[in-house]
XYZ file of C-alpha atoms in Angstrom:
712
model
C 118.162 52.613 84.260
C 117.895 55.112 87.098
C 120.897 57.055 85.777
C 119.241 57.299 82.371
C 116.051 58.653 83.976
C 117.997 61.299 85.930
C 119.877 62.252 82.776
C 116.621 62.720 80.840
C 115.113 64.647 83.783
C 118.087 67.027 83.784
C 117.782 67.483 80.027
C 114.041 68.354 80.269
C 114.723 70.846 83.066
C 117.524 72.532 81.082
C 115.220 72.705 78.074
C 112.536 74.550 80.101
C 115.174 76.879 81.626
C 116.603 77.846 78.254
C 116.237 81.564 77.434
C 114.646 80.687 74.082
C 112.051 78.371 75.629
C 108.406 79.297 74.937
C 105.856 77.950 77.496
C 104.224 74.832 76.034
C 102.051 71.865 76.884
C 103.458 68.357 77.347
C 102.253 67.243 73.904
C 104.064 70.126 72.200
C 107.177 69.467 74.294
C 107.165 65.800 73.315
C 107.059 66.818 69.665
C 109.908 69.362 69.993
C 112.076 66.922 71.973
C 111.159 64.095 69.568
C 109.950 61.882 72.412
C 108.543 58.587 71.122
C 104.918 57.718 71.860
C 105.861 54.884 74.249
C 108.179 57.253 76.197
C 105.549 59.971 76.805
C 104.443 58.465 80.117
C 107.994 58.845 81.392
C 108.040 62.489 80.206
C 104.874 63.099 82.210
C 106.477 61.511 85.307
C 109.549 63.719 84.847
C 107.415 66.863 84.548
C 105.395 65.874 87.638
C 108.605 65.253 89.591
C 110.099 68.610 88.581
C 106.864 70.343 89.569
C 106.745 68.636 92.979
C 110.345 69.760 93.580
C 109.317 73.346 92.855
C 111.638 73.636 89.858
C 108.843 74.109 87.315
C 105.109 74.643 87.456
C 102.120 74.051 85.264
C 99.929 77.065 84.456
C 96.124 76.978 84.391
C 96.338 76.642 80.602
C 98.523 73.553 80.916
C 101.803 75.150 79.874
C 104.999 74.250 81.730
C 107.265 77.089 82.846
C 110.257 77.445 85.100
C 109.480 77.894 88.815
C 111.412 80.497 90.802
C 112.486 79.981 94.407
C 111.155 77.638 97.033
C 107.554 77.100 97.910
C 106.227 79.556 100.456
C 103.256 79.600 102.794
C 101.107 82.608 103.564
C 97.587 84.004 103.870
C 95.522 84.501 100.706
C 93.846 87.907 100.337
C 91.218 87.899 97.602
C 90.360 90.928 95.484
C 86.850 91.688 94.222
C 88.198 91.555 90.645
C 89.158 87.886 90.923
C 92.911 87.976 91.465
C 94.547 87.859 94.879
C 97.668 88.385 96.962
C 99.476 86.179 99.442
C 101.073 87.857 102.437
C 104.156 86.023 103.663
C 105.091 86.429 107.323
C 108.370 88.305 107.672
C 108.118 89.803 104.176
C 106.906 93.329 103.434
C 105.878 92.498 99.858
C 102.838 90.430 98.951
C 102.926 87.890 96.117
C 100.439 88.556 93.300
C 98.243 85.574 92.354
C 96.503 85.781 88.941
C 92.864 84.676 88.930
C 93.615 81.524 86.946
C 96.355 80.524 89.432
C 94.305 80.866 92.657
C 93.699 77.100 92.894
C 90.288 77.567 94.509
C 91.721 79.588 97.421
C 89.291 81.848 99.253
C 89.775 84.944 101.409
C 91.840 84.237 104.530
C 92.989 80.742 103.517
C 96.466 79.615 104.516
C 98.057 78.446 101.277
C 101.254 77.018 99.866
C 102.424 78.861 96.761
C 105.093 78.503 94.118
C 106.783 81.689 92.881
C 106.358 81.826 89.115
C 107.937 85.201 88.451
C 110.429 87.126 90.529
C 110.122 90.809 91.376
C 111.526 93.223 88.814
C 113.189 96.151 90.604
C 113.696 98.034 87.351
C 110.211 97.462 85.993
C 108.434 97.787 89.329
C 106.831 94.373 88.844
C 105.952 92.443 91.987
C 106.457 88.709 92.500
C 103.826 86.434 90.988
C 102.853 83.014 92.215
C 100.553 80.054 91.901
C 98.572 78.403 94.711
C 99.786 74.800 94.975
C 97.851 73.681 98.022
C 95.245 75.019 100.461
C 96.651 74.203 103.906
C 93.906 75.634 106.111
C 90.628 77.349 105.391
C 90.466 80.882 106.772
C 86.723 81.430 106.934
C 84.236 79.006 108.407
C 81.335 81.478 108.651
C 80.031 84.095 106.255
C 77.693 87.022 106.943
C 75.475 88.095 104.092
C 72.130 88.855 102.482
C 69.749 85.871 102.191
C 67.864 85.415 98.934
C 65.174 82.733 98.888
C 64.266 80.664 95.818
C 61.546 78.000 95.615
C 63.362 75.093 97.233
C 66.694 76.605 98.283
C 68.396 79.905 98.990
C 71.616 81.830 98.403
C 73.654 84.051 100.693
C 75.327 87.011 99.012
C 78.421 87.664 101.197
C 78.896 91.133 102.693
C 82.641 90.589 102.427
C 83.487 91.683 98.892
C 86.612 89.524 99.042
C 84.513 86.361 99.299
C 83.713 86.181 95.609
C 81.042 83.460 95.447
C 77.456 83.199 96.657
C 76.812 80.427 99.179
C 74.164 77.806 98.326
C 71.795 76.973 101.234
C 69.413 73.959 101.045
C 65.918 74.863 102.253
C 66.087 72.524 105.260
C 69.215 74.371 106.437
C 67.824 77.920 106.034
C 66.453 78.230 109.607
C 63.352 79.863 108.098
C 65.256 82.814 106.626
C 63.435 84.876 104.000
C 64.654 87.252 101.314
C 66.036 90.386 102.950
C 67.341 88.735 106.101
C 70.941 89.289 107.109
C 72.258 85.896 108.236
C 75.345 84.111 109.503
C 75.966 80.976 107.434
C 78.322 78.179 108.443
C 80.199 76.739 105.482
C 79.756 72.993 105.055
C 81.512 72.833 101.650
C 83.960 75.226 99.995
C 82.913 74.322 96.459
C 85.285 73.910 93.534
C 85.084 72.261 90.098
C 82.176 74.493 89.106
C 80.281 73.984 92.375
C 79.359 76.865 94.634
C 80.257 76.824 98.330
C 77.457 75.377 100.453
C 76.368 76.184 103.980
C 73.680 76.286 106.662
C 72.160 79.325 108.360
C 73.162 79.373 112.039
C 71.865 82.825 112.994
C 69.426 85.388 111.609
C 70.679 88.870 112.517
C 67.544 90.715 111.412
C 66.012 92.209 108.300
C 68.249 94.383 106.174
C 65.977 97.391 106.915
C 65.902 96.892 110.696
C 67.839 99.575 112.652
C 71.311 98.359 113.647
C 71.271 95.188 111.521
C 73.765 96.714 109.064
C 76.400 97.490 111.719
C 75.781 94.196 113.541
C 76.403 92.397 110.233
C 79.809 94.075 109.893
C 80.708 93.221 113.487
C 79.753 89.574 112.927
C 81.582 89.366 109.599
C 84.811 90.396 111.364
C 84.051 87.865 114.111
C 84.044 90.587 116.744
C 82.836 89.147 120.067
C 79.595 90.967 120.929
C 78.498 89.488 124.248
C 80.681 88.769 127.272
C 80.546 85.226 128.704
C 78.550 84.966 131.950
C 81.673 84.013 133.908
C 83.403 87.231 132.790
C 80.370 89.386 133.664
C 80.107 87.804 137.111
C 83.792 88.392 137.779
C 83.501 92.037 136.670
C 80.617 92.559 139.113
C 82.625 91.010 141.955
C 85.773 93.102 141.482
C 84.096 96.465 140.711
C 84.093 97.603 144.348
C 84.568 101.223 145.506
C 88.131 102.246 146.406
C 88.827 101.167 150.004
C 91.442 102.105 152.587
C 93.247 98.834 151.801
C 93.316 99.777 148.083
C 94.917 103.147 148.931
C 97.642 101.636 151.100
C 101.166 102.159 149.758
C 100.024 104.518 146.988
C 100.951 108.165 146.405
C 97.925 110.226 147.494
C 97.332 112.795 144.736
C 93.708 113.570 145.572
C 94.571 117.182 146.426
C 96.300 117.765 143.087
C 94.058 119.728 140.701
C 93.390 117.591 137.646
C 90.855 117.173 134.844
C 89.838 114.709 132.167
C 89.429 116.128 128.640
C 87.474 113.928 126.200
C 84.746 114.003 123.578
C 81.182 114.795 124.675
C 80.003 111.208 124.215
C 83.030 109.464 125.833
C 82.192 107.175 128.753
C 85.453 105.290 129.372
C 87.688 108.040 130.760
C 91.089 106.424 131.272
C 93.410 109.468 131.391
C 93.518 112.615 133.523
C 96.045 115.472 133.365
C 97.424 117.946 135.894
C 99.869 120.819 135.502
C 101.701 123.189 137.822
C 104.304 125.773 136.802
C 107.020 126.485 139.389
C 110.430 128.132 139.122
C 110.281 128.191 135.315
C 109.530 124.452 135.016
C 106.356 122.616 134.053
C 105.262 119.799 136.367
C 103.014 117.671 134.151
C 101.107 114.711 135.528
C 99.503 112.110 133.271
C 97.325 109.842 135.408
C 96.063 106.589 133.900
C 93.378 104.291 135.336
C 94.940 101.325 137.157
C 92.903 98.657 135.362
C 95.277 95.855 136.415
C 94.066 96.269 139.992
C 90.752 94.765 138.808
C 91.910 92.550 135.927
C 94.302 89.997 137.384
C 96.660 88.075 135.092
C 95.114 84.923 133.612
C 91.698 85.562 135.199
C 88.542 85.126 133.102
C 88.483 88.927 132.625
C 92.107 88.970 131.499
C 91.706 86.092 129.038
C 88.641 87.757 127.493
C 90.404 91.148 127.274
C 93.424 89.536 125.625
C 91.204 87.704 123.126
C 89.439 90.947 122.163
C 92.694 92.914 122.099
C 91.007 96.301 121.797
C 87.691 98.099 122.059
C 86.027 98.627 118.681
C 84.227 101.890 117.922
C 81.535 101.407 115.286
C 79.089 104.052 114.068
C 76.224 103.235 116.447
C 77.925 101.221 119.195
C 81.094 100.415 121.071
C 82.236 96.806 121.448
C 84.338 97.186 124.600
C 87.407 95.218 125.607
C 86.145 95.127 129.206
C 82.559 94.969 130.545
C 80.873 98.336 131.157
C 80.895 97.699 134.922
C 84.642 98.288 134.697
C 85.151 100.412 131.579
C 82.420 102.962 132.403
C 82.462 102.349 136.156
C 85.266 101.785 138.649
C 88.038 102.016 135.988
C 86.679 105.250 134.509
C 88.197 108.390 136.038
C 84.861 109.983 136.877
C 84.986 113.445 138.452
C 84.638 113.671 142.219
C 85.326 109.976 142.865
C 88.424 108.268 144.284
C 90.197 106.209 141.647
C 93.332 104.060 141.541
C 95.863 105.127 138.925
C 99.376 104.828 137.573
C 100.836 108.323 137.354
C 103.698 109.527 135.168
C 104.953 112.723 136.808
C 107.265 114.751 134.567
C 109.376 117.859 135.137
C 109.766 119.691 131.812
C 111.942 122.731 131.099
C 111.086 125.721 128.890
C 112.566 123.938 125.842
C 110.270 120.921 126.211
C 112.969 118.603 127.562
C 111.812 116.151 130.215
C 114.562 116.688 132.797
C 113.131 114.413 135.500
C 110.274 111.974 135.944
C 108.676 109.485 138.299
C 106.253 106.644 137.632
C 104.178 105.655 140.650
C 101.015 103.932 141.841
C 98.586 106.603 142.997
C 95.100 107.382 144.212
C 93.505 110.389 142.500
C 90.262 112.353 142.417
C 89.449 114.208 139.179
C 88.108 117.729 139.796
C 86.276 118.305 136.528
C 85.180 116.300 133.489
C 86.015 118.629 130.586
C 85.170 118.233 126.895
C 87.334 119.117 123.913
C 84.665 121.627 122.854
C 84.645 123.476 126.185
C 88.459 123.670 126.414
C 88.664 124.821 122.792
C 86.081 127.546 123.497
C 88.191 128.743 126.452
C 91.561 128.677 124.690
C 90.738 129.563 121.084
C 87.430 131.448 121.231
C 87.923 133.018 124.689
C 84.229 132.375 125.219
C 83.098 134.513 128.193
C 80.472 132.072 129.433
C 82.861 129.077 129.422
C 85.657 131.138 130.991
C 83.300 132.146 133.834
C 82.009 128.573 134.267
C 85.531 127.104 134.611
C 87.184 130.237 136.033
C 89.421 128.424 138.545
C 90.808 126.119 135.787
C 91.389 128.715 133.048
C 94.976 129.639 134.131
C 95.923 125.920 134.147
C 94.407 125.409 130.667
C 96.402 128.361 129.321
C 99.645 126.955 130.741
C 98.702 123.559 129.283
C 98.291 125.154 125.855
C 101.732 126.808 126.233
C 103.400 123.529 127.217
C 101.578 121.669 124.418
C 102.953 124.135 121.880
C 106.512 123.733 123.255
C 106.327 119.899 123.158
C 104.894 119.950 119.635
C 107.603 122.284 118.380
C 110.316 120.101 119.953
C 108.886 117.016 118.210
C 108.729 118.936 114.951
C 112.394 119.950 115.234
C 113.546 116.356 115.602
C 111.535 115.361 112.497
C 108.222 113.867 113.686
C 105.757 113.419 110.820
C 102.150 114.569 111.285
C 99.731 113.113 108.724
C 96.670 115.276 109.370
C 94.029 113.339 107.416
C 90.447 114.238 108.360
C 88.615 111.326 110.001
C 84.873 111.080 109.415
C 82.390 111.717 112.196
C 79.024 110.121 111.392
C 75.911 111.625 112.994
C 73.029 109.112 113.153
C 69.327 109.507 113.916
C 67.424 107.209 116.293
C 66.939 104.652 113.513
C 70.692 104.462 112.834
C 70.406 106.406 109.574
C 73.221 108.886 108.802
C 71.955 112.464 108.839
C 75.284 114.271 108.740
C 78.909 113.528 107.886
C 81.752 115.804 108.851
C 85.463 115.701 109.494
C 86.561 115.287 113.115
C 87.914 118.598 114.311
C 91.496 118.775 115.559
C 91.796 121.820 117.758
C 93.927 123.176 120.605
C 92.230 120.851 123.103
C 92.637 117.623 121.106
C 96.261 118.497 120.313
C 96.932 119.286 123.963
C 95.855 115.826 125.128
C 97.674 114.198 122.200
C 100.927 115.983 123.133
C 100.694 115.044 126.809
C 99.932 111.397 126.063
C 102.862 111.215 123.622
C 105.166 112.672 126.284
C 104.032 110.092 128.861
C 104.310 107.202 126.403
C 107.863 108.151 125.416
C 108.924 108.705 129.031
C 107.626 105.311 130.164
C 109.131 103.528 127.133
C 112.551 105.081 127.661
C 112.520 104.373 131.410
C 111.828 100.676 130.925
C 114.127 100.319 127.925
C 117.088 101.320 130.100
C 115.979 98.950 132.874
C 116.558 96.121 130.343
C 113.521 94.089 131.367
C 110.849 92.580 129.076
C 108.438 95.241 127.820
C 105.905 96.006 125.089
C 106.923 98.658 122.562
C 104.939 100.398 119.873
C 107.259 100.464 116.870
C 107.100 102.023 113.436
C 109.865 100.767 111.158
C 111.577 102.913 108.533
C 109.936 102.749 105.090
C 111.035 100.172 102.540
C 113.844 101.613 100.411
C 112.242 100.592 97.115
C 108.914 102.245 98.006
C 110.653 105.459 98.998
C 112.641 105.470 95.727
C 109.406 105.065 93.747
C 107.885 107.945 95.728
C 110.959 110.108 95.041
C 110.721 109.400 91.280
C 107.033 110.293 91.265
C 107.623 113.498 93.256
C 110.227 114.547 90.697
C 107.379 114.857 88.162
C 105.832 117.507 90.420
C 109.101 119.347 90.934
C 109.766 118.059 94.456
C 112.918 116.332 95.651
C 113.603 114.005 98.552
C 117.013 113.202 99.973
C 117.640 109.493 100.472
C 120.940 108.810 102.228
C 122.629 105.489 103.041
C 119.711 103.541 101.538
C 117.202 105.062 103.965
C 115.152 108.202 104.473
C 115.014 110.287 107.651
C 111.537 111.228 108.951
C 112.578 114.886 108.585
C 112.565 114.408 104.796
C 108.906 113.317 104.893
C 108.156 116.231 107.226
C 109.853 118.710 104.849
C 107.917 117.282 101.925
C 104.566 117.726 103.712
C 105.546 121.313 104.576
C 106.372 122.057 100.916
C 103.016 120.803 99.616
C 100.900 122.326 102.414
C 97.977 124.289 100.982
C 98.682 123.240 97.394
C 96.197 121.292 95.227
C 98.446 118.236 95.204
C 98.810 118.175 99.027
C 96.212 115.424 99.781
C 97.533 113.207 96.986
C 101.209 113.533 97.943
C 100.432 113.065 101.646
C 98.510 109.874 100.826
C 101.301 108.501 98.648
C 103.851 109.298 101.373
C 101.662 107.499 103.918
C 101.298 104.454 101.640
C 105.070 104.225 101.350
C 105.320 103.846 105.135
C 105.050 100.635 107.114
C 102.284 99.977 109.619
C 102.972 100.563 113.290
C 102.765 97.455 115.473
C 103.436 96.045 118.930
C 106.583 94.055 119.672
C 108.801 93.109 122.655
C 111.818 94.495 120.755
C 112.405 98.245 120.755
C 113.073 99.331 117.166
C 112.031 102.972 117.510
C 109.133 104.883 115.982
C 109.870 106.364 112.557
C 106.781 108.573 112.300
C 107.371 110.177 115.693
C 111.166 110.252 115.173
C 111.343 108.657 118.627
C 113.975 106.162 119.782
C 111.553 104.598 122.310
C 107.763 104.547 122.259
C 104.996 102.530 123.884
C 101.250 102.600 124.556
C 100.751 103.276 128.264
C 97.747 105.606 128.319
C 94.652 103.520 127.420
C 94.436 100.274 129.445
C 90.607 100.320 129.396
C 90.519 99.893 125.636
C 93.920 98.444 124.554
C 95.365 95.190 125.860
C 99.058 96.129 125.295
C 98.610 99.065 127.709
C 97.108 96.697 130.285
C 100.065 94.333 129.862
C 102.518 97.213 130.279
C 100.835 98.333 133.505
C 101.375 94.846 134.942
C 105.082 94.969 134.148
C 105.387 98.484 135.608
C 103.615 97.550 138.847
C 105.653 94.383 139.362
C 108.820 96.437 138.838
C 107.730 99.214 141.219
C 106.887 96.618 143.874
C 110.261 94.876 143.508
C 108.753 91.637 142.203
C 110.450 91.586 138.795
C 112.798 88.715 139.680
C 114.381 86.181 137.303
C 111.273 83.996 137.309
C 108.958 86.876 136.317
C 111.435 88.041 133.686
C 111.425 84.547 132.145
C 107.614 84.533 132.329
C 107.291 87.780 130.360
C 109.981 86.742 127.900
C 107.926 83.626 127.167
C 104.555 85.364 126.602
C 105.216 88.799 125.082
C 105.977 87.610 121.533
C 102.544 86.011 121.233
C 100.756 88.805 123.155
C 102.127 91.555 120.888
C 101.469 89.618 117.677
C 97.851 88.978 118.675
C 97.397 92.615 119.779
C 98.632 93.867 116.394
C 96.233 91.489 114.607
C 93.187 92.507 116.663
C 94.088 96.164 116.114
C 94.057 95.626 112.325
C 90.722 93.794 112.584
C 89.183 96.654 114.582
C 90.478 99.273 112.132
C 89.035 97.379 109.162
C 85.639 96.933 110.848
C 85.532 100.634 111.779
C 86.510 101.609 108.221
C 83.844 99.332 106.698
C 81.167 100.778 108.989
C 82.015 104.356 108.024
C 82.116 103.338 104.355
C 78.622 101.815 104.657
C 77.195 104.894 106.396
C 78.682 107.108 103.678
C 76.902 105.043 101.018
C 73.611 105.196 102.941
C 73.995 108.963 103.296
C 74.699 109.545 99.592
C 71.615 107.536 98.528
C 69.689 110.685 99.500
C 71.615 112.814 97.021
C 71.475 110.917 93.709
C 71.693 113.477 90.889
C 73.183 116.207 93.080
C 76.409 117.943 92.030
C 79.421 118.706 94.229
C 82.922 120.038 93.876
C 85.614 117.587 94.935
C 89.287 116.785 94.568
C 90.753 113.871 92.578
C 92.201 111.686 95.357
C 93.209 108.622 93.343
C 93.660 107.541 89.727
C 93.697 103.957 88.433
C 93.242 102.322 85.056
C 89.523 101.853 85.812
C 88.827 105.464 86.744
C 89.303 108.394 89.104
C 88.422 108.605 92.779
C 87.052 111.981 93.856
C 86.839 113.099 97.491
C 84.239 115.635 98.657
C 84.823 118.134 101.505
C 82.745 115.928 103.884
C 85.343 113.085 103.354
C 83.059 111.018 101.069
C 84.922 109.391 98.175
C 83.377 108.039 94.986
C 84.564 106.605 91.677
C 84.224 108.238 88.271
C 84.510 105.042 86.227
C 86.377 105.366 82.961
C 83.309 104.059 81.054
C 81.374 107.088 82.333
C 83.969 109.525 80.981
C 82.158 109.755 77.656
C 83.677 112.883 76.086
C 86.823 110.984 75.040
C 88.668 107.680 75.357
C 90.898 108.067 78.402
C 94.125 106.213 79.141
C 95.876 105.840 82.481
C 99.422 107.248 82.555
C 100.786 105.198 85.471
C 104.103 106.930 86.148
C 102.390 110.346 86.411
C 99.126 109.213 88.047
C 97.170 110.904 85.243
C 94.155 110.165 83.067
C 94.553 111.527 79.545
C 92.108 111.753 76.626
C 93.693 110.341 73.468
C 91.748 112.671 71.119
C 91.318 115.891 73.085
C 94.519 115.623 75.151
C 92.479 116.635 78.205
C 94.307 115.553 81.354
C 93.062 114.817 84.860
C 95.652 114.816 87.651
C 95.748 113.923 91.305
C 94.797 116.883 93.490
C 92.800 118.553 90.693
C 89.396 120.060 91.554
C 86.467 118.687 89.552
C 82.698 118.938 89.626
C 80.916 115.569 89.979
C 77.335 114.313 89.938
C 76.203 111.442 92.170
C 75.112 108.528 89.939
C 74.610 105.606 92.312
C 75.232 104.362 95.858
C 75.372 100.579 96.327
C 74.996 99.399 99.948
C 75.830 95.767 99.175
C 79.132 96.627 97.486
C 79.640 99.763 99.612
C 80.507 101.849 96.576
C 79.562 105.344 95.406
C 79.607 106.165 91.683
C 80.118 109.676 90.345
C 80.136 111.110 86.844
C 81.796 114.335 85.845
C 79.529 117.363 86.246
C 79.311 120.481 84.147
C 82.837 121.719 84.962
C 84.211 118.306 84.000
C 82.207 117.951 80.777
């Protein structure tokens, strides 16, 4: 009997796998296979068994189709349009999940999926899948806008990836009224036509109250706002002035002339620089605050810093990794005060080669707190007033600019890629309202510090790589071959070529490409597409090089006040310098660094997303003041639903295809173009257009444009 069942099961599976098979429901299959009425229950059992084995799957419409591959687990990322993607650990490509195959999964859920369609390398199609099971819910709390009805309320989530409103019974509303921003704890995730349900656990403030908007974003990303009392108490205890005992055994560099160079509003100054030129060589010192002297491994401070992973810089506030007592106090390299540091002292020749170096524990005293603006005015503008004010430092700044230029040119020659996208600086009034938006300026001063920090980071990484002890590296893997090939095909349409050898691309090819398009209308578009083809940089205990910098070894050593990986690196360096890196400590670091680097990469992504969302919100708030105004912008993106246009102040809005009323426009995917089927009018990436501001939606954080007179 069992053999007969297995035989029939094999026959059904072969039937579904046949090239001529058309997806069908069980009833239709029974008819085609001429299954008798009394045998249909067995057919159902066979289909269920094949589905549980992952060999076939049942679509939302009830049709049975062949399954492809094993079941996989990953994290579900919802899209505002209903569909989603599942990111699989260890795989660069997400799996697309159609809306009808999401199985009730919500943003951030850990899910088990069945691949229903493999990737098509020739067609460019990505893998598709179906959610089989929700293994673990990703979100337990939602931040959103409370809307009160007579006997209940709803929370409209701020997170556009959480696609459903949350029902709140009146007795669980905590007295919230319409307009409040609230944190709601989910008590039910809904399903079968029911909305998710929850209870209000915190009222953040009214939507119009200053700061409520940014606080809402911080809470929605579960950023820890307050420090636990135990952590604050410990910070107060350890933040003592530098003593004679602290200075013991350290290199005394207090007589070395050095400065900090930061933005005007910076308070956590964790790097200072010094430079002397002797006998044709540059002696560059990069001096970094010795935060580990105050944050001991596994202390309350250390555990909290590790949990946070990084400081987060939002529009109207900083959420620091360490309490201000440390980050703005004893760990900040304030001018005129003794500070403990780790110094990377480099001897550099006229060609920019680091011919010798030393890493040591030091005690320093910064001579002057400089700003990027002041140094730029000295070096670029030759401002008489600033040159007089900092007269004794001007020769050093000029030598710094010369060395910076040499280091930059050396990096350029080896193929380092510089994506110079303008970041947005948001100027707020006292009420937190945006009054001005502008691109952050990159000038001689900002580049100078960037070049010196890169030199120190590479030097430290290379030193410890050759010591062959556990370490934390900042890696940037080579781009995925398929993505680079797609980019090369697209570039061909614009008359550009890219050499891809031995199934990989050298960073110099990306660099050459950016040089070719510099100053041309298509430059922003091609630079963006090149960036999207790259992988994200991350932290790891394994040194795999840094593609973007064309560096064989790279780390993050220079910001231990605001990045946990840097703090971890300082610990390893100090234990090595003090001769304590024995077999036991090596085993200790080998056991913890995998988890430390993974968590640091995750918290970095979270911070970046929160910062991006905050800027996006402030841009929307700013543009609400300019509804109806016209601007000239550049087409920065084209999709089937419309064109994205970027203005000179970095604001981007969508010209939706339904608002392009002079013709019916179709999206030409392989050329990234929008073309009118009657007029033949074509809009291309990088093209200048005139747009009119139609709407700015704070809840959805979107800006809508329509084409202005030049685009009519």
